[in-house]
PDB file of C-alpha atoms in Angstrom:
ATOM      1  CA  MET A1082      79.803 127.085  95.999  1.00  0.00           C
ATOM      2  CA  SER A1083      82.827 124.972  95.334  1.00  0.00           C
ATOM      3  CA  ASP A1084      85.041 124.246  98.302  1.00  0.00           C
ATOM      4  CA  ALA A1085      88.144 124.578  96.169  1.00  0.00           C
ATOM      5  CA  ARG A1086      87.186 128.120  95.213  1.00  0.00           C
ATOM      6  CA  SER A1087      86.822 129.105  98.846  1.00  0.00           C
ATOM      7  CA  ARG A1088      90.477 128.601  99.683  1.00  0.00           C
ATOM      8  CA  PRO A1089      92.424 131.022  97.565  1.00  0.00           C
ATOM      9  CA  VAL A1090      96.049 131.595  98.412  1.00  0.00           C
ATOM     10  CA  THR A1091      96.012 135.263  99.173  1.00  0.00           C
ATOM     11  CA  GLY A1092      98.986 137.503  99.672  1.00  0.00           C
ATOM     12  CA  HIS A1093     102.334 137.170  97.991  1.00  0.00           C
ATOM     13  CA  VAL A1094     103.553 134.285  95.923  1.00  0.00           C
ATOM     14  CA  PRO A1095     107.309 134.242  96.573  1.00  0.00           C
ATOM     15  CA  VAL A1096     109.625 134.758  93.616  1.00  0.00           C
ATOM     16  CA  LEU A1097     112.870 132.881  94.293  1.00  0.00           C
ATOM     17  CA  ARG A1098     116.082 133.583  92.460  1.00  0.00           C
ATOM     18  CA  LEU A1099     118.331 130.668  91.575  1.00  0.00           C
ATOM     19  CA  GLY A1100     121.245 131.829  89.485  1.00  0.00           C
ATOM     20  CA  ASP A1101     119.903 133.057  86.190  1.00  0.00           C
ATOM     21  CA  VAL A1102     116.373 131.822  86.792  1.00  0.00           C
ATOM     22  CA  LEU A1103     113.401 133.024  88.824  1.00  0.00           C
ATOM     23  CA  LEU A1104     111.403 130.201  90.356  1.00  0.00           C
ATOM     24  CA  VAL A1105     107.750 130.485  91.295  1.00  0.00           C
ATOM     25  CA  THR A1106     105.853 127.640  92.923  1.00  0.00           C
ATOM     26  CA  LEU A1107     102.108 127.940  92.510  1.00  0.00           C
ATOM     27  CA  GLN A1108     100.072 126.189  95.170  1.00  0.00           C
ATOM     28  CA  GLY A1109      96.343 125.653  95.295  1.00  0.00           C
ATOM     29  CA  ASP A1110      94.141 128.361  93.898  1.00  0.00           C
ATOM     30  CA  LEU A1111      95.407 131.649  92.583  1.00  0.00           C
ATOM     31  CA  HIS A1112      93.404 134.676  93.610  1.00  0.00           C
ATOM     32  CA  ASP A1113      92.882 137.581  91.201  1.00  0.00           C
ATOM     33  CA  SER A1114      94.844 140.059  93.278  1.00  0.00           C
ATOM     34  CA  THR A1115      97.585 137.510  93.991  1.00  0.00           C
ATOM     35  CA  ALA A1116      98.007 136.799  90.297  1.00  0.00           C
ATOM     36  CA  GLN A1117      98.227 140.494  89.523  1.00  0.00           C
ATOM     37  CA  GLN A1118     100.779 140.995  92.291  1.00  0.00           C
ATOM     38  CA  LEU A1119     102.803 138.028  91.035  1.00  0.00           C
ATOM     39  CA  GLN A1120     102.891 139.386  87.478  1.00  0.00           C
ATOM     40  CA  GLN A1121     104.062 142.745  88.795  1.00  0.00           C
ATOM     41  CA  ASP A1122     106.681 141.161  91.084  1.00  0.00           C
ATOM     42  CA  LEU A1123     108.001 139.022  88.238  1.00  0.00           C
ATOM     43  CA  ALA A1124     108.251 141.914  85.798  1.00  0.00           C
ATOM     44  CA  GLU A1125     110.062 144.039  88.359  1.00  0.00           C
ATOM     45  CA  THR A1126     112.419 141.247  89.395  1.00  0.00           C
ATOM     46  CA  ILE A1127     113.293 140.327  85.800  1.00  0.00           C
ATOM     47  CA  SER A1128     113.964 143.956  85.000  1.00  0.00           C
ATOM     48  CA  ARG A1129     116.028 144.521  88.156  1.00  0.00           C
ATOM     49  CA  THR A1130     118.087 141.332  88.059  1.00  0.00           C
ATOM     50  CA  GLY A1131     118.338 140.713  84.333  1.00  0.00           C
ATOM     51  CA  VAL A1132     117.654 137.002  84.674  1.00  0.00           C
ATOM     52  CA  ARG A1133     117.117 135.039  81.497  1.00  0.00           C
ATOM     53  CA  GLY A1134     114.480 132.562  82.618  1.00  0.00           C
ATOM     54  CA  VAL A1135     111.296 132.148  84.615  1.00  0.00           C
ATOM     55  CA  LEU A1136     110.307 128.711  85.864  1.00  0.00           C
ATOM     56  CA  ILE A1137     106.764 128.281  87.115  1.00  0.00           C
ATOM     57  CA  ASP A1138     106.155 125.022  88.935  1.00  0.00           C
ATOM     58  CA  ILE A1139     102.481 124.079  88.939  1.00  0.00           C
ATOM     59  CA  SER A1140     102.793 120.573  90.402  1.00  0.00           C
ATOM     60  CA  GLY A1141     100.837 121.853  93.400  1.00  0.00           C
ATOM     61  CA  VAL A1142      97.975 123.016  91.201  1.00  0.00           C
ATOM     62  CA  GLU A1143      95.172 120.488  91.007  1.00  0.00           C
ATOM     63  CA  ILE A1144      92.391 122.572  89.578  1.00  0.00           C
ATOM     64  CA  VAL A1145      92.948 124.703  86.543  1.00  0.00           C
ATOM     65  CA  ASP A1146      90.667 127.166  84.868  1.00  0.00           C
ATOM     66  CA  SER A1147      90.809 129.674  82.058  1.00  0.00           C
ATOM     67  CA  PHE A1148      91.984 132.318  84.542  1.00  0.00           C
ATOM     68  CA  LEU A1149      95.144 130.394  85.405  1.00  0.00           C
ATOM     69  CA  GLY A1150      95.735 129.674  81.732  1.00  0.00           C
ATOM     70  CA  ARG A1151      95.505 133.364  80.966  1.00  0.00           C
ATOM     71  CA  VAL A1152      97.814 134.314  83.838  1.00  0.00           C
ATOM     72  CA  LEU A1153     100.466 131.857  82.655  1.00  0.00           C
ATOM     73  CA  ALA A1154     100.208 133.164  79.084  1.00  0.00           C
ATOM     74  CA  GLU A1155     100.492 136.766  80.271  1.00  0.00           C
ATOM     75  CA  ILE A1156     103.501 136.012  82.446  1.00  0.00           C
ATOM     76  CA  ALA A1157     105.225 134.367  79.486  1.00  0.00           C
ATOM     77  CA  ALA A1158     104.384 137.287  77.201  1.00  0.00           C
ATOM     78  CA  GLN A1159     105.658 139.931  79.581  1.00  0.00           C
ATOM     79  CA  ALA A1160     108.794 137.899  80.388  1.00  0.00           C
ATOM     80  CA  LYS A1161     109.494 137.638  76.659  1.00  0.00           C
ATOM     81  CA  LEU A1162     109.273 141.409  76.334  1.00  0.00           C
ATOM     82  CA  LEU A1163     111.856 141.603  79.101  1.00  0.00           C
ATOM     83  CA  ALA A1164     114.122 139.130  77.269  1.00  0.00           C
ATOM     84  CA  ALA A1165     113.401 136.148  79.488  1.00  0.00           C
ATOM     85  CA  ARG A1166     111.978 132.725  78.659  1.00  0.00           C
ATOM     86  CA  THR A1167     109.201 131.091  80.640  1.00  0.00           C
ATOM     87  CA  VAL A1168     108.902 127.373  81.294  1.00  0.00           C
ATOM     88  CA  VAL A1169     105.956 125.811  83.089  1.00  0.00           C
ATOM     89  CA  ALA A1170     106.977 122.683  84.962  1.00  0.00           C
ATOM     90  CA  GLY A1171     105.261 119.838  86.754  1.00  0.00           C
ATOM     91  CA  MET A1172     101.844 119.963  85.159  1.00  0.00           C
ATOM     92  CA  ARG A1173      99.623 117.124  86.326  1.00  0.00           C
ATOM     93  CA  PRO A1174      98.138 114.955  83.575  1.00  0.00           C
ATOM     94  CA  ALA A1175      94.618 115.877  84.675  1.00  0.00           C
ATOM     95  CA  VAL A1176      95.481 119.566  84.388  1.00  0.00           C
ATOM     96  CA  ALA A1177      96.770 119.068  80.841  1.00  0.00           C
ATOM     97  CA  ILE A1178      93.543 117.300  79.914  1.00  0.00           C
ATOM     98  CA  THR A1179      91.433 120.083  81.414  1.00  0.00           C
ATOM     99  CA  LEU A1180      93.443 122.792  79.671  1.00  0.00           C
ATOM    100  CA  VAL A1181      92.951 121.189  76.274  1.00  0.00           C
ATOM    101  CA  GLU A1182      89.254 120.671  76.998  1.00  0.00           C
ATOM    102  CA  LEU A1183      89.061 124.386  77.776  1.00  0.00           C
ATOM    103  CA  GLY A1184      90.737 125.089  74.451  1.00  0.00           C
ATOM    104  CA  LEU A1185      93.859 126.410  76.161  1.00  0.00           C
ATOM    105  CA  THR A1186      96.925 124.893  74.593  1.00  0.00           C
ATOM    106  CA  LEU A1187      99.259 127.601  75.927  1.00  0.00           C
ATOM    107  CA  PRO A1188     100.918 128.260  72.554  1.00  0.00           C
ATOM    108  CA  GLY A1189     103.575 130.675  73.805  1.00  0.00           C
ATOM    109  CA  LEU A1190     104.727 128.496  76.682  1.00  0.00           C
ATOM    110  CA  SER A1191     107.435 125.874  76.969  1.00  0.00           C
ATOM    111  CA  THR A1192     106.749 123.048  79.387  1.00  0.00           C
ATOM    112  CA  ALA A1193     108.820 120.511  81.266  1.00  0.00           C
ATOM    113  CA  LEU A1194     107.768 117.522  83.316  1.00  0.00           C
ATOM    114  CA  SER A1195     109.823 118.422  86.375  1.00  0.00           C
ATOM    115  CA  THR A1196     111.464 121.474  87.885  1.00  0.00           C
ATOM    116  CA  GLU A1197     114.825 119.945  87.178  1.00  0.00           C
ATOM    117  CA  ALA A1198     114.013 119.367  83.513  1.00  0.00           C
ATOM    118  CA  GLY A1199     112.712 122.937  83.350  1.00  0.00           C
ATOM    119  CA  MET A1200     115.934 124.312  84.793  1.00  0.00           C
ATOM    120  CA  GLU A1201     117.916 122.336  82.242  1.00  0.00           C
ATOM    121  CA  LEU A1202     115.732 123.622  79.430  1.00  0.00           C
ATOM    122  CA  LEU A1203     116.276 127.206  80.573  1.00  0.00           C
ATOM    123  CA  SER A1204     120.022 126.774  80.937  1.00  0.00           C
ATOM    124  CA  GLN A1205     120.371 125.221  77.479  1.00  0.00           C
ATOM    125  CA  GLN A1206     118.474 127.708  75.418  1.00  0.00           C
ATOM    126  CA  ALA A1207     119.104 131.281  74.520  1.00  0.00           C
ATOM    127  CA  PRO A1208     116.775 133.701  76.308  1.00  0.00           C
ATOM    128  CA  VAL A1209     114.547 134.636  73.397  1.00  0.00           C
ATOM    129  CA  PRO A1210     115.112 132.713  70.161  1.00  0.00           C
ATOM    130  CA  ARG A1211     115.021 134.758  66.992  1.00  0.00           C
ATOM    131  CA  PRO A1212     112.838 133.284  64.263  1.00  0.00           C
ATOM    132  CA  GLY A1213     114.843 131.696  61.479  1.00  0.00           C
ATOM    133  CA  GLY A1214     118.029 131.888  63.451  1.00  0.00           C
ATOM    134  CA  PRO A1215     119.536 128.393  63.680  1.00  0.00           C
ATOM    135  CA  ARG A1216     121.861 127.654  66.549  1.00  0.00           C
ATOM    136  CA  GLN A1217     125.436 128.338  65.601  1.00  0.00           C
ATOM    137  CA  GLU A1218     127.911 125.862  66.931  1.00  0.00           C
ATOM    138  CA  SER A1219     131.454 126.894  66.557  1.00  0.00           C
ATOM    139  CA  ALA A1220     133.991 124.190  67.276  1.00  0.00           C
TER     140      ALA A1220
ATOM    141  CA  MET B1300      88.604 135.310 114.484  1.00  0.00           C
ATOM    142  CA  SER B1301      91.773 136.281 112.740  1.00  0.00           C
ATOM    143  CA  ASP B1302      91.516 136.611 109.003  1.00  0.00           C
ATOM    144  CA  ALA B1303      94.989 135.212 108.559  1.00  0.00           C
ATOM    145  CA  ARG B1304      93.980 132.006 110.316  1.00  0.00           C
ATOM    146  CA  SER B1305      91.022 131.539 108.038  1.00  0.00           C
ATOM    147  CA  ARG B1306      93.120 131.060 104.919  1.00  0.00           C
ATOM    148  CA  PRO B1307      95.191 127.987 105.447  1.00  0.00           C
ATOM    149  CA  VAL B1308      96.930 126.493 102.448  1.00  0.00           C
ATOM    150  CA  THR B1309      95.340 123.097 102.305  1.00  0.00           C
ATOM    151  CA  GLY B1310      96.386 120.177 100.178  1.00  0.00           C
ATOM    152  CA  HIS B1311      99.896 119.396  99.046  1.00  0.00           C
ATOM    153  CA  VAL B1312     102.921 121.584  99.396  1.00  0.00           C
ATOM    154  CA  PRO B1313     105.030 120.677  96.344  1.00  0.00           C
ATOM    155  CA  VAL B1314     108.478 119.218  96.954  1.00  0.00           C
ATOM    156  CA  LEU B1315     110.716 120.210  94.029  1.00  0.00           C
ATOM    157  CA  ARG B1316     113.955 118.468  93.218  1.00  0.00           C
ATOM    158  CA  LEU B1317     116.880 120.553  92.005  1.00  0.00           C
ATOM    159  CA  GLY B1318     119.962 118.427  91.630  1.00  0.00           C
ATOM    160  CA  ASP B1319     120.965 117.238  95.064  1.00  0.00           C
ATOM    161  CA  VAL B1320     118.509 119.443  96.915  1.00  0.00           C
ATOM    162  CA  LEU B1321     114.790 119.325  97.617  1.00  0.00           C
ATOM    163  CA  LEU B1322     113.157 122.729  97.569  1.00  0.00           C
ATOM    164  CA  VAL B1323     109.964 123.556  99.432  1.00  0.00           C
ATOM    165  CA  THR B1324     108.342 126.983  99.249  1.00  0.00           C
ATOM    166  CA  LEU B1325     106.014 127.655 102.145  1.00  0.00           C
ATOM    167  CA  GLN B1326     103.286 130.198 101.430  1.00  0.00           C
ATOM    168  CA  GLY B1327     100.838 131.725 103.836  1.00  0.00           C
ATOM    169  CA  ASP B1328      99.563 129.593 106.654  1.00  0.00           C
ATOM    170  CA  LEU B1329     100.425 125.952 107.074  1.00  0.00           C
ATOM    171  CA  HIS B1330      97.518 123.729 108.028  1.00  0.00           C
ATOM    172  CA  ASP B1331      98.017 120.823 110.448  1.00  0.00           C
ATOM    173  CA  SER B1332      97.257 118.152 107.884  1.00  0.00           C
ATOM    174  CA  THR B1333      99.322 119.911 105.213  1.00  0.00           C
ATOM    175  CA  ALA B1334     102.330 120.071 107.511  1.00  0.00           C
ATOM    176  CA  GLN B1335     102.002 116.382 108.332  1.00  0.00           C
ATOM    177  CA  GLN B1336     101.703 115.522 104.642  1.00  0.00           C
ATOM    178  CA  LEU B1337     104.735 117.667 103.841  1.00  0.00           C
ATOM    179  CA  GLN B1338     106.862 115.947 106.490  1.00  0.00           C
ATOM    180  CA  GLN B1339     105.831 112.568 105.103  1.00  0.00           C
ATOM    181  CA  ASP B1340     106.463 113.622 101.484  1.00  0.00           C
ATOM    182  CA  LEU B1341     109.886 114.999 102.389  1.00  0.00           C
ATOM    183  CA  ALA B1342     110.933 111.882 104.300  1.00  0.00           C
ATOM    184  CA  GLU B1343     109.829 109.636 101.441  1.00  0.00           C
ATOM    185  CA  THR B1344     111.476 111.782  98.781  1.00  0.00           C
ATOM    186  CA  ILE B1345     114.790 112.030 100.666  1.00  0.00           C
ATOM    187  CA  SER B1346     114.803 108.292 101.183  1.00  0.00           C
ATOM    188  CA  ARG B1347     113.883 107.543  97.545  1.00  0.00           C
ATOM    189  CA  THR B1348     116.202 110.013  95.865  1.00  0.00           C
ATOM    190  CA  GLY B1349     119.115 110.116  98.294  1.00  0.00           C
ATOM    191  CA  VAL B1350     119.399 113.884  98.106  1.00  0.00           C
ATOM    192  CA  ARG B1351     121.759 115.572 100.541  1.00  0.00           C
ATOM    193  CA  GLY B1352     119.893 118.765 101.287  1.00  0.00           C
ATOM    194  CA  VAL B1353     116.489 120.251 102.000  1.00  0.00           C
ATOM    195  CA  LEU B1354     115.898 123.946 101.392  1.00  0.00           C
ATOM    196  CA  ILE B1355     112.760 125.471 102.870  1.00  0.00           C
ATOM    197  CA  ASP B1356     111.991 128.946 101.623  1.00  0.00           C
ATOM    198  CA  ILE B1357     109.764 130.860 104.018  1.00  0.00           C
ATOM    199  CA  SER B1358     109.931 134.286 102.364  1.00  0.00           C
ATOM    200  CA  GLY B1359     106.203 133.915 101.708  1.00  0.00           C
ATOM    201  CA  VAL B1360     105.451 133.349 105.376  1.00  0.00           C
ATOM    202  CA  GLU B1361     104.382 136.516 107.129  1.00  0.00           C
ATOM    203  CA  ILE B1362     102.923 135.124 110.315  1.00  0.00           C
ATOM    204  CA  VAL B1363     104.792 132.591 112.342  1.00  0.00           C
ATOM    205  CA  ASP B1364     103.690 130.662 115.387  1.00  0.00           C
ATOM    206  CA  SER B1365     105.030 127.914 117.588  1.00  0.00           C
ATOM    207  CA  PHE B1366     103.412 125.351 115.297  1.00  0.00           C
ATOM    208  CA  LEU B1367     105.493 126.423 112.296  1.00  0.00           C
ATOM    209  CA  GLY B1368     108.600 126.528 114.459  1.00  0.00           C
ATOM    210  CA  ARG B1369     107.957 122.973 115.580  1.00  0.00           C
ATOM    211  CA  VAL B1370     107.291 121.768 112.026  1.00  0.00           C
ATOM    212  CA  LEU B1371     110.578 123.266 110.787  1.00  0.00           C
ATOM    213  CA  ALA B1372     112.480 121.676 113.673  1.00  0.00           C
ATOM    214  CA  GLU B1373     110.861 118.296 113.037  1.00  0.00           C
ATOM    215  CA  ILE B1374     111.622 118.437 109.318  1.00  0.00           C
ATOM    216  CA  ALA B1375     115.277 119.214 110.090  1.00  0.00           C
ATOM    217  CA  ALA B1376     115.457 116.385 112.627  1.00  0.00           C
ATOM    218  CA  GLN B1377     113.982 113.783 110.323  1.00  0.00           C
ATOM    219  CA  ALA B1378     116.103 114.960 107.388  1.00  0.00           C
ATOM    220  CA  LYS B1379     119.208 114.600 109.543  1.00  0.00           C
ATOM    221  CA  LEU B1380     118.241 111.011 110.359  1.00  0.00           C
ATOM    222  CA  LEU B1381     118.027 110.441 106.606  1.00  0.00           C
ATOM    223  CA  ALA B1382     121.493 111.968 106.087  1.00  0.00           C
ATOM    224  CA  ALA B1383     120.309 115.284 104.666  1.00  0.00           C
ATOM    225  CA  ARG B1384     120.871 118.835 105.892  1.00  0.00           C
ATOM    226  CA  THR B1385     118.089 121.382 106.185  1.00  0.00           C
ATOM    227  CA  VAL B1386     118.447 125.089 105.504  1.00  0.00           C
ATOM    228  CA  VAL B1387     115.653 127.591 106.061  1.00  0.00           C
ATOM    229  CA  ALA B1388     115.898 130.515 103.663  1.00  0.00           C
ATOM    230  CA  GLY B1389     114.284 133.909 103.232  1.00  0.00           C
ATOM    231  CA  MET B1390     113.023 134.536 106.735  1.00  0.00           C
ATOM    232  CA  ARG B1391     111.508 137.996 107.101  1.00  0.00           C
ATOM    233  CA  PRO B1392     112.970 140.163 109.856  1.00  0.00           C
ATOM    234  CA  ALA B1393     109.579 140.354 111.584  1.00  0.00           C
ATOM    235  CA  VAL B1394     109.355 136.571 111.600  1.00  0.00           C
ATOM    236  CA  ALA B1395     112.792 136.288 113.210  1.00  0.00           C
ATOM    237  CA  ILE B1396     111.735 138.753 115.904  1.00  0.00           C
ATOM    238  CA  THR B1397     108.518 136.844 116.574  1.00  0.00           C
ATOM    239  CA  LEU B1398     110.334 133.510 116.750  1.00  0.00           C
ATOM    240  CA  VAL B1399     112.759 134.798 119.354  1.00  0.00           C
ATOM    241  CA  GLU B1400     109.911 136.387 121.302  1.00  0.00           C
ATOM    242  CA  LEU B1401     108.232 132.979 121.300  1.00  0.00           C
ATOM    243  CA  GLY B1402     111.450 131.484 122.650  1.00  0.00           C
ATOM    244  CA  LEU B1403     112.029 129.555 119.403  1.00  0.00           C
ATOM    245  CA  THR B1404     115.601 130.003 118.259  1.00  0.00           C
ATOM    246  CA  LEU B1405     115.505 126.902 116.017  1.00  0.00           C
ATOM    247  CA  PRO B1406     118.763 125.462 117.366  1.00  0.00           C
ATOM    248  CA  GLY B1407     119.038 122.555 114.914  1.00  0.00           C
ATOM    249  CA  LEU B1408     118.462 124.647 111.805  1.00  0.00           C
ATOM    250  CA  SER B1409     120.807 126.453 109.455  1.00  0.00           C
ATOM    251  CA  THR B1410     119.466 129.602 107.878  1.00  0.00           C
ATOM    252  CA  ALA B1411     120.263 131.677 104.815  1.00  0.00           C
ATOM    253  CA  LEU B1412     118.959 135.055 103.727  1.00  0.00           C
ATOM    254  CA  SER B1413     118.017 133.985 100.213  1.00  0.00           C
ATOM    255  CA  THR B1414     117.269 130.781  98.348  1.00  0.00           C
ATOM    256  CA  GLU B1415     120.440 131.244  96.377  1.00  0.00           C
ATOM    257  CA  ALA B1416     122.553 131.619  99.519  1.00  0.00           C
ATOM    258  CA  GLY B1417     120.813 128.541 100.921  1.00  0.00           C
ATOM    259  CA  MET B1418     121.634 126.506  97.821  1.00  0.00           C
ATOM    260  CA  GLU B1419     125.258 127.576  98.081  1.00  0.00           C
ATOM    261  CA  LEU B1420     125.347 126.621 101.744  1.00  0.00           C
ATOM    262  CA  LEU B1421     123.959 123.186 100.940  1.00  0.00           C
ATOM    263  CA  SER B1422     126.361 122.617  98.064  1.00  0.00           C
ATOM    264  CA  GLN B1423     129.367 123.598 100.146  1.00  0.00           C
ATOM    265  CA  GLN B1424     128.786 121.495 103.181  1.00  0.00           C
ATOM    266  CA  ALA B1425     128.881 117.771 103.710  1.00  0.00           C
ATOM    267  CA  PRO B1426     125.431 116.277 104.285  1.00  0.00           C
ATOM    268  CA  VAL B1427     125.743 115.441 107.955  1.00  0.00           C
ATOM    269  CA  PRO B1428     129.091 116.214 109.501  1.00  0.00           C
ATOM    270  CA  ARG B1429     130.394 113.504 111.780  1.00  0.00           C
ATOM    271  CA  PRO B1430     131.859 114.864 114.976  1.00  0.00           C
ATOM    272  CA  GLY B1431     135.636 114.699 114.908  1.00  0.00           C
ATOM    273  CA  GLY B1432     135.662 113.294 111.393  1.00  0.00           C
ATOM    274  CA  PRO B1433     137.662 115.591 109.114  1.00  0.00           C
ATOM    275  CA  ARG B1434     137.033 115.408 105.392  1.00  0.00           C
ATOM    276  CA  GLN B1435     139.337 113.012 103.638  1.00  0.00           C
ATOM    277  CA  GLU B1436     140.639 114.218 100.349  1.00  0.00           C
ATOM    278  CA  SER B1437     142.416 111.648  98.267  1.00  0.00           C
ATOM    279  CA  ALA B1438     144.305 113.049  95.321  1.00  0.00           C
TER     280      ALA B1438
END
C-alpha cells in the first residue's frame, strides 16, 4: 500500500570498523531479512574484533515503526552480552515523536544527536557499566 | 527487468561528520536523484564545515555501473575544488574487476581497502597537495 514500504533496502547493511567502534548507517527502510543479517553480522564482528562500541546512525531513517524499535533494542542487548555499548545517533525529531507515540522509549539504548557526539560518548565511557560502580578517578 | 535495478535506495544518503572527515556509506543501488542530492549535500557540507576529507564506503555496493563510476569521479572533483580529498573505501574485488572491464579506472580517486585505512589515509595527507609545494614545518 504505502510507497515507503515498497522500497526496502535489501541485502547487506555494511558494518564499518573505526578504531574501537563499529559504525552502521541505516538508510530508508529496513527489511526483515536485512535486519536479521545485520544483527548476525554485528554479533560476529564484535566477537571477532573485540570492539567496545556500536554506533548506529539513523539520520537517514525517516519512517520508524515498532519493528525498527525492536531491532535497535535487540542489537543493543546482544552487544551488551558481548561487552560492547550501543549508541543510536542522529535521530530525527519526528522519529523521536513517533517512537514515544508507539510507546517505544528504547530504555536500554544511549542516544546522541550526531555521529560525532556518539563517537565521543563511546570513547568516554567504559564498555558496560557495572551497577553501583562509580567512576574511579585516580590522580 | 533486473531485480537489482528495481530496488534503488531513494531519498537521502546520510552524510556523517567524524572530526575532519565526512563519511558516506553507499548501500545497494544509487538512484539518479539520490546521487544528485548526495553531491549537493556533500558540496554544501564541505563548504559549511571546512572539512578536509570525504570518505565514501562502498563495501555495501555489489553491482557497479558507469553511472556510479561517474558519480564517484564527480564527487571527488567537486570536493577537490572545495579543498577536500576523497577516498573510496571497501571496494569489493568483483566491483574492481567490473570497473576495469567498463574502462573506469577512477583516475582522480584514492582508494583504501577498509574504512579505517581510508581514515588513516585522510588524516595523514594534506587536503589538496599543491604541485611543487613541499610541506613547511616550522619548529
